[in-house]
mmCIF file of C-alpha atoms in Angstrom:
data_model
loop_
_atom_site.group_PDB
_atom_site.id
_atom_site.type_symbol
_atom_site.label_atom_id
_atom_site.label_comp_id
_atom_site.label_asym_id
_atom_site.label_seq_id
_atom_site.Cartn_x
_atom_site.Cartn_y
_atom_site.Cartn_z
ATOM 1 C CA UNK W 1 162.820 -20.172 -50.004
ATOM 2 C CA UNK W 2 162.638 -23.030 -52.210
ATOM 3 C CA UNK W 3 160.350 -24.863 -49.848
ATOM 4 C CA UNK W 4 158.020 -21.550 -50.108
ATOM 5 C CA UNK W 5 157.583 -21.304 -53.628
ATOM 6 C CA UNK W 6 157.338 -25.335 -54.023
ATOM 7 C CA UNK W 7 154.598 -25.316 -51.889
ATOM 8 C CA UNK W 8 152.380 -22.382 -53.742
ATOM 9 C CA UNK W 9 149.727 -24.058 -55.517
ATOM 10 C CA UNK W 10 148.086 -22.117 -58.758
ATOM 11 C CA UNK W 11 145.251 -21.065 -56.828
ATOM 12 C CA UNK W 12 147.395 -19.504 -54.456
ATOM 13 C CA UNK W 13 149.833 -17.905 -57.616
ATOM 14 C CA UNK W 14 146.622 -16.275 -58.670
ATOM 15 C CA UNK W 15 145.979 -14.183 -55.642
ATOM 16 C CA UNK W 16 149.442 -12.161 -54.732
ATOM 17 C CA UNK W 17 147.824 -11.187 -51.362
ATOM 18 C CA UNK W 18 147.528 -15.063 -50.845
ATOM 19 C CA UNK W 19 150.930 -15.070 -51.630
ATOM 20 C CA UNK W 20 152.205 -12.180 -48.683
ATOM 21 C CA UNK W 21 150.181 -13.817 -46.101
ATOM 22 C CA UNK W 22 151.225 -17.594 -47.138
ATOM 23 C CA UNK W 23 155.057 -16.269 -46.743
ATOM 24 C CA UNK W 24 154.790 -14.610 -43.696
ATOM 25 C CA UNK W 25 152.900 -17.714 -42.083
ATOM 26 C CA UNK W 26 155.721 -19.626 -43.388
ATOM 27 C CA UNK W 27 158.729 -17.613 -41.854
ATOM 28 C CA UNK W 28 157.128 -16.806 -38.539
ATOM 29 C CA UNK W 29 157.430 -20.641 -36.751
ATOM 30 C CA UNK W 30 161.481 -20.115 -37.577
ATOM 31 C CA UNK W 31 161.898 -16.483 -38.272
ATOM 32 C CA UNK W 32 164.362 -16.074 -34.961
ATOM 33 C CA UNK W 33 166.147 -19.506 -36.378
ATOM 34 C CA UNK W 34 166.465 -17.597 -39.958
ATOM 35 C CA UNK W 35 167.830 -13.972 -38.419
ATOM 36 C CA UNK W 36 170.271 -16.181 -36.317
ATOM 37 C CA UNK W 37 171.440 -18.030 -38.751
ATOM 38 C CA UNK W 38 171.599 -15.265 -41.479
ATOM 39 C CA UNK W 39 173.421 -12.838 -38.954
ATOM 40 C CA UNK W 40 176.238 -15.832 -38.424
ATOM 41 C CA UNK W 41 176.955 -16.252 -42.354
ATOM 42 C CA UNK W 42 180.262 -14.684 -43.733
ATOM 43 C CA UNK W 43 178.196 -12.803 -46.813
ATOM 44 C CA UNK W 44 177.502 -9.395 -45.985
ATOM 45 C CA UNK W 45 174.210 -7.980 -45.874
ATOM 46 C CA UNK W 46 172.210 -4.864 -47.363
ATOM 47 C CA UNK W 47 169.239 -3.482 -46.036
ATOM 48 C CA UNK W 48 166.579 -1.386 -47.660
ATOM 49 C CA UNK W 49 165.903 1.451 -44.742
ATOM 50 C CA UNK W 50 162.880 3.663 -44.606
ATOM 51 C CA UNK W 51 161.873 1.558 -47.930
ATOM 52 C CA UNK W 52 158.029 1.390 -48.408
ATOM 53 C CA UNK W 53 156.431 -0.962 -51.272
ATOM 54 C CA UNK W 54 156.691 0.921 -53.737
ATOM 55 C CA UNK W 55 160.700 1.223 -53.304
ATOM 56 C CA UNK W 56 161.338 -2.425 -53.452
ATOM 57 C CA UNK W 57 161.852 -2.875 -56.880
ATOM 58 C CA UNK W 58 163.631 0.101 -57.111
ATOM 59 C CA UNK W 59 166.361 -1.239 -54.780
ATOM 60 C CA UNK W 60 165.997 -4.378 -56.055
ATOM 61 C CA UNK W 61 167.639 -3.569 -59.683
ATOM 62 C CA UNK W 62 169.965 -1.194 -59.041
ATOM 63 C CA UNK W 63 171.985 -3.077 -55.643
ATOM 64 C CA UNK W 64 172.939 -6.151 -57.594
ATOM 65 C CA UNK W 65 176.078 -5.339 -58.218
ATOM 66 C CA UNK W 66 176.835 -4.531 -54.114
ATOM 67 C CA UNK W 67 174.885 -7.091 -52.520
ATOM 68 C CA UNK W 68 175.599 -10.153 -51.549
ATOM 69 C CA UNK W 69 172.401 -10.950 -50.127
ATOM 70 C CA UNK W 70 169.956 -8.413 -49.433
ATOM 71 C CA UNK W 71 166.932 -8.179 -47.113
ATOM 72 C CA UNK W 72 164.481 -5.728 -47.477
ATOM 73 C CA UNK W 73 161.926 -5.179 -44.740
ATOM 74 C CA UNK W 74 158.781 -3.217 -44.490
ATOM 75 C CA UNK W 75 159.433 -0.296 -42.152
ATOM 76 C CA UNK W 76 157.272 2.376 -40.985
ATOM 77 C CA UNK W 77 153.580 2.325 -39.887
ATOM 78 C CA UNK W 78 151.739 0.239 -41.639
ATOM 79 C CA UNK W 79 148.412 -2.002 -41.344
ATOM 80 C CA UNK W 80 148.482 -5.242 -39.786
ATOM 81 C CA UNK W 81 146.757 -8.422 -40.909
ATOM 82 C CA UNK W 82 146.455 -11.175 -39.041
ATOM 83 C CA UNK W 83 148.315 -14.454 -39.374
ATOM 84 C CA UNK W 84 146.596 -16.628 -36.816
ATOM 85 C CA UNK W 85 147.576 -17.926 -33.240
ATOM 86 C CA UNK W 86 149.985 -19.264 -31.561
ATOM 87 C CA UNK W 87 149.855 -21.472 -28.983
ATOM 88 C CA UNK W 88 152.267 -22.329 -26.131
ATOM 89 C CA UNK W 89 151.773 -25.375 -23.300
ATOM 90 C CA UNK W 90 152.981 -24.265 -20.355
ATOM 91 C CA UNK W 91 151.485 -26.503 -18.793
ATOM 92 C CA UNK W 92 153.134 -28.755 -15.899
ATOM 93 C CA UNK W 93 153.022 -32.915 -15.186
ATOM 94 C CA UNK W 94 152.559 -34.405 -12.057
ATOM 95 C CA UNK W 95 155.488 -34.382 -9.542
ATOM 96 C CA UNK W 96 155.833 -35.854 -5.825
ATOM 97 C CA UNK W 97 155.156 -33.488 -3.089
ATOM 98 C CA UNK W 98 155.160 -33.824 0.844
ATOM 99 C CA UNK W 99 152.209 -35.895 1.903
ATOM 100 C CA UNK W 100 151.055 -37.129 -1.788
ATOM 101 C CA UNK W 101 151.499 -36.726 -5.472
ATOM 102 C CA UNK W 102 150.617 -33.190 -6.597
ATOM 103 C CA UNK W 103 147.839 -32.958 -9.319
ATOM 104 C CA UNK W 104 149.410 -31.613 -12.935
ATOM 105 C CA UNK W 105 148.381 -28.114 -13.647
ATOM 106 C CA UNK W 106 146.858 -26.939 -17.129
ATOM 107 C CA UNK W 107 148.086 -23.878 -18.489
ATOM 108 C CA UNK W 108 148.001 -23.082 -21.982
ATOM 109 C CA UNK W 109 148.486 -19.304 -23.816
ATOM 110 C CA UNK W 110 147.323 -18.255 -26.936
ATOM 111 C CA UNK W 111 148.812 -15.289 -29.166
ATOM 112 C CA UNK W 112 147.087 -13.395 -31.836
ATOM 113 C CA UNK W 113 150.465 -12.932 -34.111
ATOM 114 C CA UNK W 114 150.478 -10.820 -37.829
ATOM 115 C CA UNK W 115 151.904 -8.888 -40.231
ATOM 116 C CA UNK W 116 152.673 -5.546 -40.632
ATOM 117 C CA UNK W 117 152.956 -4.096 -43.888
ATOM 118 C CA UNK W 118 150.639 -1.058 -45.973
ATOM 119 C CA UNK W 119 150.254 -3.147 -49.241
ATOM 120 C CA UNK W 120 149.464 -7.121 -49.281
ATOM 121 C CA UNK W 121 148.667 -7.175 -52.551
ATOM 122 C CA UNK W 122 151.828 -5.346 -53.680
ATOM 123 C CA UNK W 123 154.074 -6.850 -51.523
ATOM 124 C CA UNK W 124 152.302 -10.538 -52.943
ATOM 125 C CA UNK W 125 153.355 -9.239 -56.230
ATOM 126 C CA UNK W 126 156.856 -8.462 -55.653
ATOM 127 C CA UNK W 127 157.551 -11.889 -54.223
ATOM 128 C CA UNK W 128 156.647 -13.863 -57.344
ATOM 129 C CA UNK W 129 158.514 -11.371 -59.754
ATOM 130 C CA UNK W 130 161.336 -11.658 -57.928
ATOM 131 C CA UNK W 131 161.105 -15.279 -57.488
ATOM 132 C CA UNK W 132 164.552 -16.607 -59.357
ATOM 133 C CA UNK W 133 166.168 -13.478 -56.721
ATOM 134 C CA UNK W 134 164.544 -15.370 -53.321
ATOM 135 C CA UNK W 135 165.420 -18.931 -54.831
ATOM 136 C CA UNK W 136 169.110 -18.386 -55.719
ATOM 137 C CA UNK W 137 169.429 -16.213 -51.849
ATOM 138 C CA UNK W 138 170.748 -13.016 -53.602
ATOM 139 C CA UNK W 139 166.962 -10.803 -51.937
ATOM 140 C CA UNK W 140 164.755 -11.847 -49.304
ATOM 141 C CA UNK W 141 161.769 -9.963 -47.408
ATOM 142 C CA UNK W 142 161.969 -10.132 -43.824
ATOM 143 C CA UNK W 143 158.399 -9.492 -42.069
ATOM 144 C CA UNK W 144 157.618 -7.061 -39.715
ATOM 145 C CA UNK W 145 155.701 -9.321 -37.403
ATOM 146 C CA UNK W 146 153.737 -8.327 -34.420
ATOM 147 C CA UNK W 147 151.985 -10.131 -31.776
ATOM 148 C CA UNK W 148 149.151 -9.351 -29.358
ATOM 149 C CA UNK W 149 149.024 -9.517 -25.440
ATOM 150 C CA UNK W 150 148.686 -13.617 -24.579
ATOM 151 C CA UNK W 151 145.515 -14.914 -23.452
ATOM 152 C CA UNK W 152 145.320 -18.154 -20.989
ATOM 153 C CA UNK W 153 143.572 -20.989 -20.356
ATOM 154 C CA UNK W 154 144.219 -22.722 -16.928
ATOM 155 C CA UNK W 155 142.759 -25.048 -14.079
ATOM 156 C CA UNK W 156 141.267 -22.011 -12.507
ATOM 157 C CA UNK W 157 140.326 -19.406 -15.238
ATOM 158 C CA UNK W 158 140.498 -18.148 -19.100
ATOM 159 C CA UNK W 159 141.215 -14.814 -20.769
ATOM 160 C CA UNK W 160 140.692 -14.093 -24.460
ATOM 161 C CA UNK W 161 144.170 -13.458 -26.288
ATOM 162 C CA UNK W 162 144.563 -9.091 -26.591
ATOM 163 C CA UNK W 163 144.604 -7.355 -30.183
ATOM 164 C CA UNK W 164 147.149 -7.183 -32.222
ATOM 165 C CA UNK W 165 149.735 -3.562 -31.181
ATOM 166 C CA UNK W 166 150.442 -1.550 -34.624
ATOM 167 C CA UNK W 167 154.055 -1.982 -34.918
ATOM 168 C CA UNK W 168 157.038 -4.513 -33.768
ATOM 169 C CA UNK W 169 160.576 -4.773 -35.952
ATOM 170 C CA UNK W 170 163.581 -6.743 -35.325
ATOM 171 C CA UNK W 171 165.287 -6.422 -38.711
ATOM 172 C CA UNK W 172 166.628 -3.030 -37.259
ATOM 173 C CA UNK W 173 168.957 -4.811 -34.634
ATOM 174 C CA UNK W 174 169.930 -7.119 -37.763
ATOM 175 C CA UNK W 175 171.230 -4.470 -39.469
ATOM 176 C CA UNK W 176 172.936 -2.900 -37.073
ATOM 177 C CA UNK W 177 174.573 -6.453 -36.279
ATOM 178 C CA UNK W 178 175.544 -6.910 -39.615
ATOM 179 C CA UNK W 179 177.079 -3.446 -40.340
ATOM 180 C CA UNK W 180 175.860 -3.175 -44.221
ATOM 181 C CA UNK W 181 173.186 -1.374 -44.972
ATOM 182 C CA UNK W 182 171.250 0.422 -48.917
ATOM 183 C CA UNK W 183 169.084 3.968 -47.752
ATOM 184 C CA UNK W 184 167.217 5.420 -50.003
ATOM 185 C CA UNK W 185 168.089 8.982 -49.402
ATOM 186 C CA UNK W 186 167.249 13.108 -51.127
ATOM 187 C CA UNK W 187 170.439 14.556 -49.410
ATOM 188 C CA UNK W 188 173.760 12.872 -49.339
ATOM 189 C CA UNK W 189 175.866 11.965 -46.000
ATOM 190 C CA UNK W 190 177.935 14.946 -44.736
ATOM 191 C CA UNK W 191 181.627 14.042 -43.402
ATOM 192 C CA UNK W 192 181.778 14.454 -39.051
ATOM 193 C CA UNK W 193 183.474 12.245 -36.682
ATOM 194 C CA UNK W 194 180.580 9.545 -37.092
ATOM 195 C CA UNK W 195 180.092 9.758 -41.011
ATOM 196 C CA UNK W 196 183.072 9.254 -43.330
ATOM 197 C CA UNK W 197 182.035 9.579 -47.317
ATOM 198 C CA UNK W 198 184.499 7.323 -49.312
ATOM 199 C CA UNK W 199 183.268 7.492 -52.457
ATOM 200 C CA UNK W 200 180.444 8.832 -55.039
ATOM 201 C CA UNK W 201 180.332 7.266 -57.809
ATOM 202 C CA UNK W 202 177.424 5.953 -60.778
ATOM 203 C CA UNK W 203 176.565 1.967 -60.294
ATOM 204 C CA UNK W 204 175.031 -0.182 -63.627
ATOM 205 C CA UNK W 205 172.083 -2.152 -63.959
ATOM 206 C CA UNK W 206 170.382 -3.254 -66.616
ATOM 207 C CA UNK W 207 167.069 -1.677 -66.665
ATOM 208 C CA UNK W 208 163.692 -1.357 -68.846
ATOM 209 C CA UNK W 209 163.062 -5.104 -67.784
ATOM 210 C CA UNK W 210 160.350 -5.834 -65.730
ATOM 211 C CA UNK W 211 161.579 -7.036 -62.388
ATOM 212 C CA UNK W 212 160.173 -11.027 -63.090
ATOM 213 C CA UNK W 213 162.492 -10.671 -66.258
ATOM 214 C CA UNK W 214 165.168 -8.622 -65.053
ATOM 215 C CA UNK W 215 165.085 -11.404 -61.603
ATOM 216 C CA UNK W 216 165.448 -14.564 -64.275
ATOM 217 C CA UNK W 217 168.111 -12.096 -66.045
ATOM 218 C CA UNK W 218 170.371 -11.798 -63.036
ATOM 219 C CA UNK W 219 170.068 -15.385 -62.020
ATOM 220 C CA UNK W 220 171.384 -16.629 -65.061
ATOM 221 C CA UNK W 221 174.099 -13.876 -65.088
ATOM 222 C CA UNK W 222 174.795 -14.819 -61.894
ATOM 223 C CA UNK W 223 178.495 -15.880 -62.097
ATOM 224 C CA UNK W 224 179.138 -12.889 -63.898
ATOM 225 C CA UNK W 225 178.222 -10.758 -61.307
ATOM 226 C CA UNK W 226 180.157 -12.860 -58.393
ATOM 227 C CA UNK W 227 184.011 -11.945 -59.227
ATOM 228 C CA UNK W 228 182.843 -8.464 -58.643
ATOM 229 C CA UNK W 229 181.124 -8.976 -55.346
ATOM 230 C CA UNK W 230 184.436 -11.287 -53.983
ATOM 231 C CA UNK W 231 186.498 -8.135 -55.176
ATOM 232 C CA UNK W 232 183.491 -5.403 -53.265
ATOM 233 C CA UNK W 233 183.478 -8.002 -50.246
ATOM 234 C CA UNK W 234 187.594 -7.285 -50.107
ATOM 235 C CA UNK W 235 187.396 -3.889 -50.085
ATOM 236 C CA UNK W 236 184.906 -3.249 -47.824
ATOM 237 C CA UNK W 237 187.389 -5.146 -45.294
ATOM 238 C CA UNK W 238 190.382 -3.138 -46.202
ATOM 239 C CA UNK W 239 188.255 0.273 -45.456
ATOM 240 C CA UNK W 240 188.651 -0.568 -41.959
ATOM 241 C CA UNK W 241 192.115 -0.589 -41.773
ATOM 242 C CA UNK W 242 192.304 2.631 -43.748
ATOM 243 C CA UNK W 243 189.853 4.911 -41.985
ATOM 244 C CA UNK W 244 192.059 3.888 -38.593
ATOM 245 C CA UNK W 245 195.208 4.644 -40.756
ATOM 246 C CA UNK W 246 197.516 7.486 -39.886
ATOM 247 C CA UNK W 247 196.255 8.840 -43.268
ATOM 248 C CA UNK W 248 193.449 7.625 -43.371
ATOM 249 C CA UNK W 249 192.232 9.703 -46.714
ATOM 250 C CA UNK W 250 195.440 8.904 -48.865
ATOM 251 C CA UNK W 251 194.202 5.306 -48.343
ATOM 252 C CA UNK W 252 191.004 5.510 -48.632
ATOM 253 C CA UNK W 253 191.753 7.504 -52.188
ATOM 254 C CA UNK W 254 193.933 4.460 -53.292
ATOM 255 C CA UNK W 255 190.619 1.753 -52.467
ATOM 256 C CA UNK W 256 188.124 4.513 -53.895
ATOM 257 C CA UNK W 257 190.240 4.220 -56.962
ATOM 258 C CA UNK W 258 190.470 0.828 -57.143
ATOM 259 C CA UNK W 259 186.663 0.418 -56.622
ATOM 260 C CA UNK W 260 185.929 2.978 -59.263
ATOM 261 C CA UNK W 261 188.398 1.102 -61.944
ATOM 262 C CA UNK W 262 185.964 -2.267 -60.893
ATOM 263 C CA UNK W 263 182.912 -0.525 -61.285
ATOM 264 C CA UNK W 264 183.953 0.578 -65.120
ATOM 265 C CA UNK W 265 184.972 -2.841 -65.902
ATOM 266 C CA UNK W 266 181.505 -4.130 -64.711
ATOM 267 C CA UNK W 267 179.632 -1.269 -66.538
ATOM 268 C CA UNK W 268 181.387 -2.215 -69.744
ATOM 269 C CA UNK W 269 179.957 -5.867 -69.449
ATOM 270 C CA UNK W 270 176.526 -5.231 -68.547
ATOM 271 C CA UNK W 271 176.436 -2.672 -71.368
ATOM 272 C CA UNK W 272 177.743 -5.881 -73.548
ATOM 273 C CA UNK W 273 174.860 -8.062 -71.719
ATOM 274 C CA UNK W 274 172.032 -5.719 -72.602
ATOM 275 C CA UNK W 275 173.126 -5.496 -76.569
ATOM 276 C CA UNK W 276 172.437 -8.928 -76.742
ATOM 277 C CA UNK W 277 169.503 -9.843 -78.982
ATOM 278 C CA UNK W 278 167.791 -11.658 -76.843
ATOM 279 C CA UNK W 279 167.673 -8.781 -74.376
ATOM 280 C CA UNK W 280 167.595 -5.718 -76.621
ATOM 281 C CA UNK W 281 164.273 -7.703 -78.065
ATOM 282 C CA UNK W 282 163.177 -7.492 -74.594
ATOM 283 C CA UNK W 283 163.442 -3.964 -74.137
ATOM 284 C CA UNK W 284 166.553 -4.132 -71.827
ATOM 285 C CA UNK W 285 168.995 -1.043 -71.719
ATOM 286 C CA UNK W 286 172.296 0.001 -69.863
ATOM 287 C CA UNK W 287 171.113 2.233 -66.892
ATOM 288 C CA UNK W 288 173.177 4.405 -64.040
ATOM 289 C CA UNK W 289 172.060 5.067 -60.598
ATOM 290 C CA UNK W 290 174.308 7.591 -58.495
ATOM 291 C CA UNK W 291 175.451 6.428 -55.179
ATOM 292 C CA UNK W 292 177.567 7.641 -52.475
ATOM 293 C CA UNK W 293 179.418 4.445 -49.749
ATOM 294 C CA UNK W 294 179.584 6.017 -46.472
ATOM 295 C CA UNK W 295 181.149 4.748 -43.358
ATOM 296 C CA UNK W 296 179.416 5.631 -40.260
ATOM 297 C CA UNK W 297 180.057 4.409 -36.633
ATOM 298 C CA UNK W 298 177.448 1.906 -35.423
ATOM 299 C CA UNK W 299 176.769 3.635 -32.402
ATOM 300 C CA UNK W 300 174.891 6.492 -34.886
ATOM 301 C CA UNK W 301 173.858 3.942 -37.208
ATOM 302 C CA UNK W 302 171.733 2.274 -34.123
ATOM 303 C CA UNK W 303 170.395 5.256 -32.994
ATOM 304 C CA UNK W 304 169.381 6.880 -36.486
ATOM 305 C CA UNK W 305 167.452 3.731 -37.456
ATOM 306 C CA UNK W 306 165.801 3.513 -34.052
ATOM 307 C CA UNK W 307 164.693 6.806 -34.120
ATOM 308 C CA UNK W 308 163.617 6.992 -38.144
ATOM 309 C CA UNK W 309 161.728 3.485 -37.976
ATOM 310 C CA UNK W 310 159.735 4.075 -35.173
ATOM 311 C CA UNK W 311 158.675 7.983 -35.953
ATOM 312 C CA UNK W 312 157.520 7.251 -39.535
ATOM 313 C CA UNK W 313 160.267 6.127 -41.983
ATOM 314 C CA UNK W 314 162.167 8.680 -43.904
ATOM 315 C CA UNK W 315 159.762 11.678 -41.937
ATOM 316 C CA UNK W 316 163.046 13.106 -40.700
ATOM 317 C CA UNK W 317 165.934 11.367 -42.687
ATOM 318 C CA UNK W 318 168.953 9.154 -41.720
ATOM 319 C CA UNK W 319 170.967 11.743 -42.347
ATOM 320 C CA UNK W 320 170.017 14.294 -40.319
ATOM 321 C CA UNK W 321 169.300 11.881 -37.649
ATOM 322 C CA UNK W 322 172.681 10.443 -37.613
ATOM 323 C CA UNK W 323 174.525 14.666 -37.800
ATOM 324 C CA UNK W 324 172.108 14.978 -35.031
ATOM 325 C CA UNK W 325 173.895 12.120 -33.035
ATOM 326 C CA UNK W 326 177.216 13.266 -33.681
ATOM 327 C CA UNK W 327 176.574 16.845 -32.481
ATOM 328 C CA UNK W 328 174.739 15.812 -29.134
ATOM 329 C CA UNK W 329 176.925 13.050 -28.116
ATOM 330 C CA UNK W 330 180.560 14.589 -26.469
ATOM 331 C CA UNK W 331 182.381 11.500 -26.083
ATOM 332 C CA UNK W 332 184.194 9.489 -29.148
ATOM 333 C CA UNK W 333 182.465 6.394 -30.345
ATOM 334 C CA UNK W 334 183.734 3.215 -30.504
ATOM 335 C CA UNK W 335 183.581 -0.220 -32.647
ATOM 336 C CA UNK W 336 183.908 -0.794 -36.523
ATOM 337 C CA UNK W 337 182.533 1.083 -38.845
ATOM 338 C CA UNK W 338 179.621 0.041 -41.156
ATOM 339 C CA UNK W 339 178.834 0.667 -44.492
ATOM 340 C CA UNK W 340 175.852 2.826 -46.377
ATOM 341 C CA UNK W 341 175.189 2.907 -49.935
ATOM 342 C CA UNK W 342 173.338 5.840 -50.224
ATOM 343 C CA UNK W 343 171.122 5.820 -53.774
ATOM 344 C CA UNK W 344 169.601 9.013 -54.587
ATOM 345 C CA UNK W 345 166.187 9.544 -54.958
ATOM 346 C CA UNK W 346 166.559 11.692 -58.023
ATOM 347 C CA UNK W 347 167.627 8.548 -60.031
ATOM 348 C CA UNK W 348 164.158 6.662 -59.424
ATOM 349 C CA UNK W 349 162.114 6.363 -62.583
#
């Protein structure tokens, strides 16, 4: 990301739609490298799902505290602008055949690739106020990329490259992967054999910042913030060993506690952070967003975001999608359990 924003030039800084288009050019060549390579790291992920726009910096202030890293990603239907083309040489060198050297054969296809997303100029605009947040690797936006039907150019013939299809996501197999996930959600997760609420409880951030200040804010807070992700990162692997447990909700009552008694100690020390004159002159105040963790098999989680993404984000609701799951499908699922933090609408300003 540092690359990215050391490359912007001032004219580019101007236009934020310059910006969107600039970043997505620059992920695409290595975006399957990037996913790889993210999905292999030890830090757990979070995921904005069904998050439009407008929801970004939303999420983005109040998930500091329970994110490692966090991607968000632009789902639903949305426009698509194109990128540019891509080009791929298939073609062949000469080889020895029976009766003669064989002539080399041409063949070269071209893609139309772009990006889908509703707002350019928007999404432009939340990339350089959130700047410090993509340099330091605590946020990043992956793209929703799509890419059109290959055109080719060969010894015999040529076909133009076809348009760009409306809608192509990969981030939803990275969450799934990765198990950790933020939904923005109305209704909260209901217990069933796929859904397993451990706690509810009221997270901190320090809000009435705008999000470039409240981004250069967290990045030099930054070390205060880490002891309490190492101790979130712990639990989060103890929960699996206590919804397996023989009593499974007397243990996951002790780590709900224990979470809980974390959570105050980190309210009391943003509240201190915010008091501070530089930030009360800014405007800065202690805020509270209510959130529920959830455990839910993967197996639901998969088919919920499948489903949700590809209908119209949020239309129907993880929620419902993932009860839905659990009452159609008769056999017991298997695997690990992933993690939800639910944040309720109802907290959005």
């Amino acid at each position: 990301m540092n690359e990215f924003y050391d490359s912007l030039v001032e004219p580019e800084r101007a236009s934020p739609r310059d910006v969107a288009l600039t970043y997505a050019r620059t992920l695409y060549a290595d975006y399957e490298r990037l996913l790889s390579t993210k999905a292999a790291a030890t830090s757990p992920y979070y995921v904005g799902l069904s998050s439009e726009m407008g929801s970004f910096t939303h999420v983005t202030k109040r998930v500091v505290l329970v994110a490692d890293t966090m991607l968000l990603s632009d789902h639903g239907i949305g426009a698509v602008h194109r990128l540019g083309e891509q080009r791929e040489d298939l073609s062949s060198p000469a080889v020895p055949g029976i009766g003669g050297e064989q002539l080399p054969s041409t063949r070269i296809e071209t893609y139309l690739y772009g990006l889908v997303t509703n707002d350019l100029v928007q999404l432009g605009q939340w990339l350089l106020d959130a700047e410090p947040l993509l340099r330091s690797g605590l946020v990043w936006y992956g793209p929703v990329f799509t890419k059109g039907r290959a055109g080719r150019r060969d010894d015999q013939s040529y076909s133009e490259p076809g348009p760009l299809p409306s809608f192509s996501d990969r981030s939803i197999d990275f969450v799934v992967e990765h198990g950790r996930a933020v939904d923005l959600a109305g209704t909260k997760p209901l217990a069933s054999r796929v859904v397993r609420p451990v706690l509810e409880i009221d997270l901190p951030f320090i809000d009435g910042l705008s999000l470039a200040d409240f981004a250069q804010v967290t990045r030099e807070e930054f070390d205060s913030y880490r002891q309490y992700r190492d101790f979130m990162r712990s639990r989060l692997l103890e929960l699996d060993g206590a919804l397996e447990a023989v009593d499974s909700q007397v243990a996951l009552e002790r780590i709900a506690l224990s979470i809980r008694d974390e959570v105050n100690a980190a309210t009391a020390q943003m509240s201190s952070t915010s008091r501070s004159r530089a930030l009360s002159r800014s405007g800065a105040v202690l805020g509270t967003t209510s959130a529920v963790l959830a455990a839910v098999r993967p197996e639901a989680l998969q088919g919920a975001l499948g489903f949700t993404a590809t209908i119209a984000a949020g239309a129907t609701g993880l929620w419902p999608t993932i009860q839905a799951f659990a009452d159609t499908k008769p056999k017991r699922t298997q695997g690990k359990w992933h993690y939800v933090w639910v944040l309720q609408k109802k907290a959005a300003r």
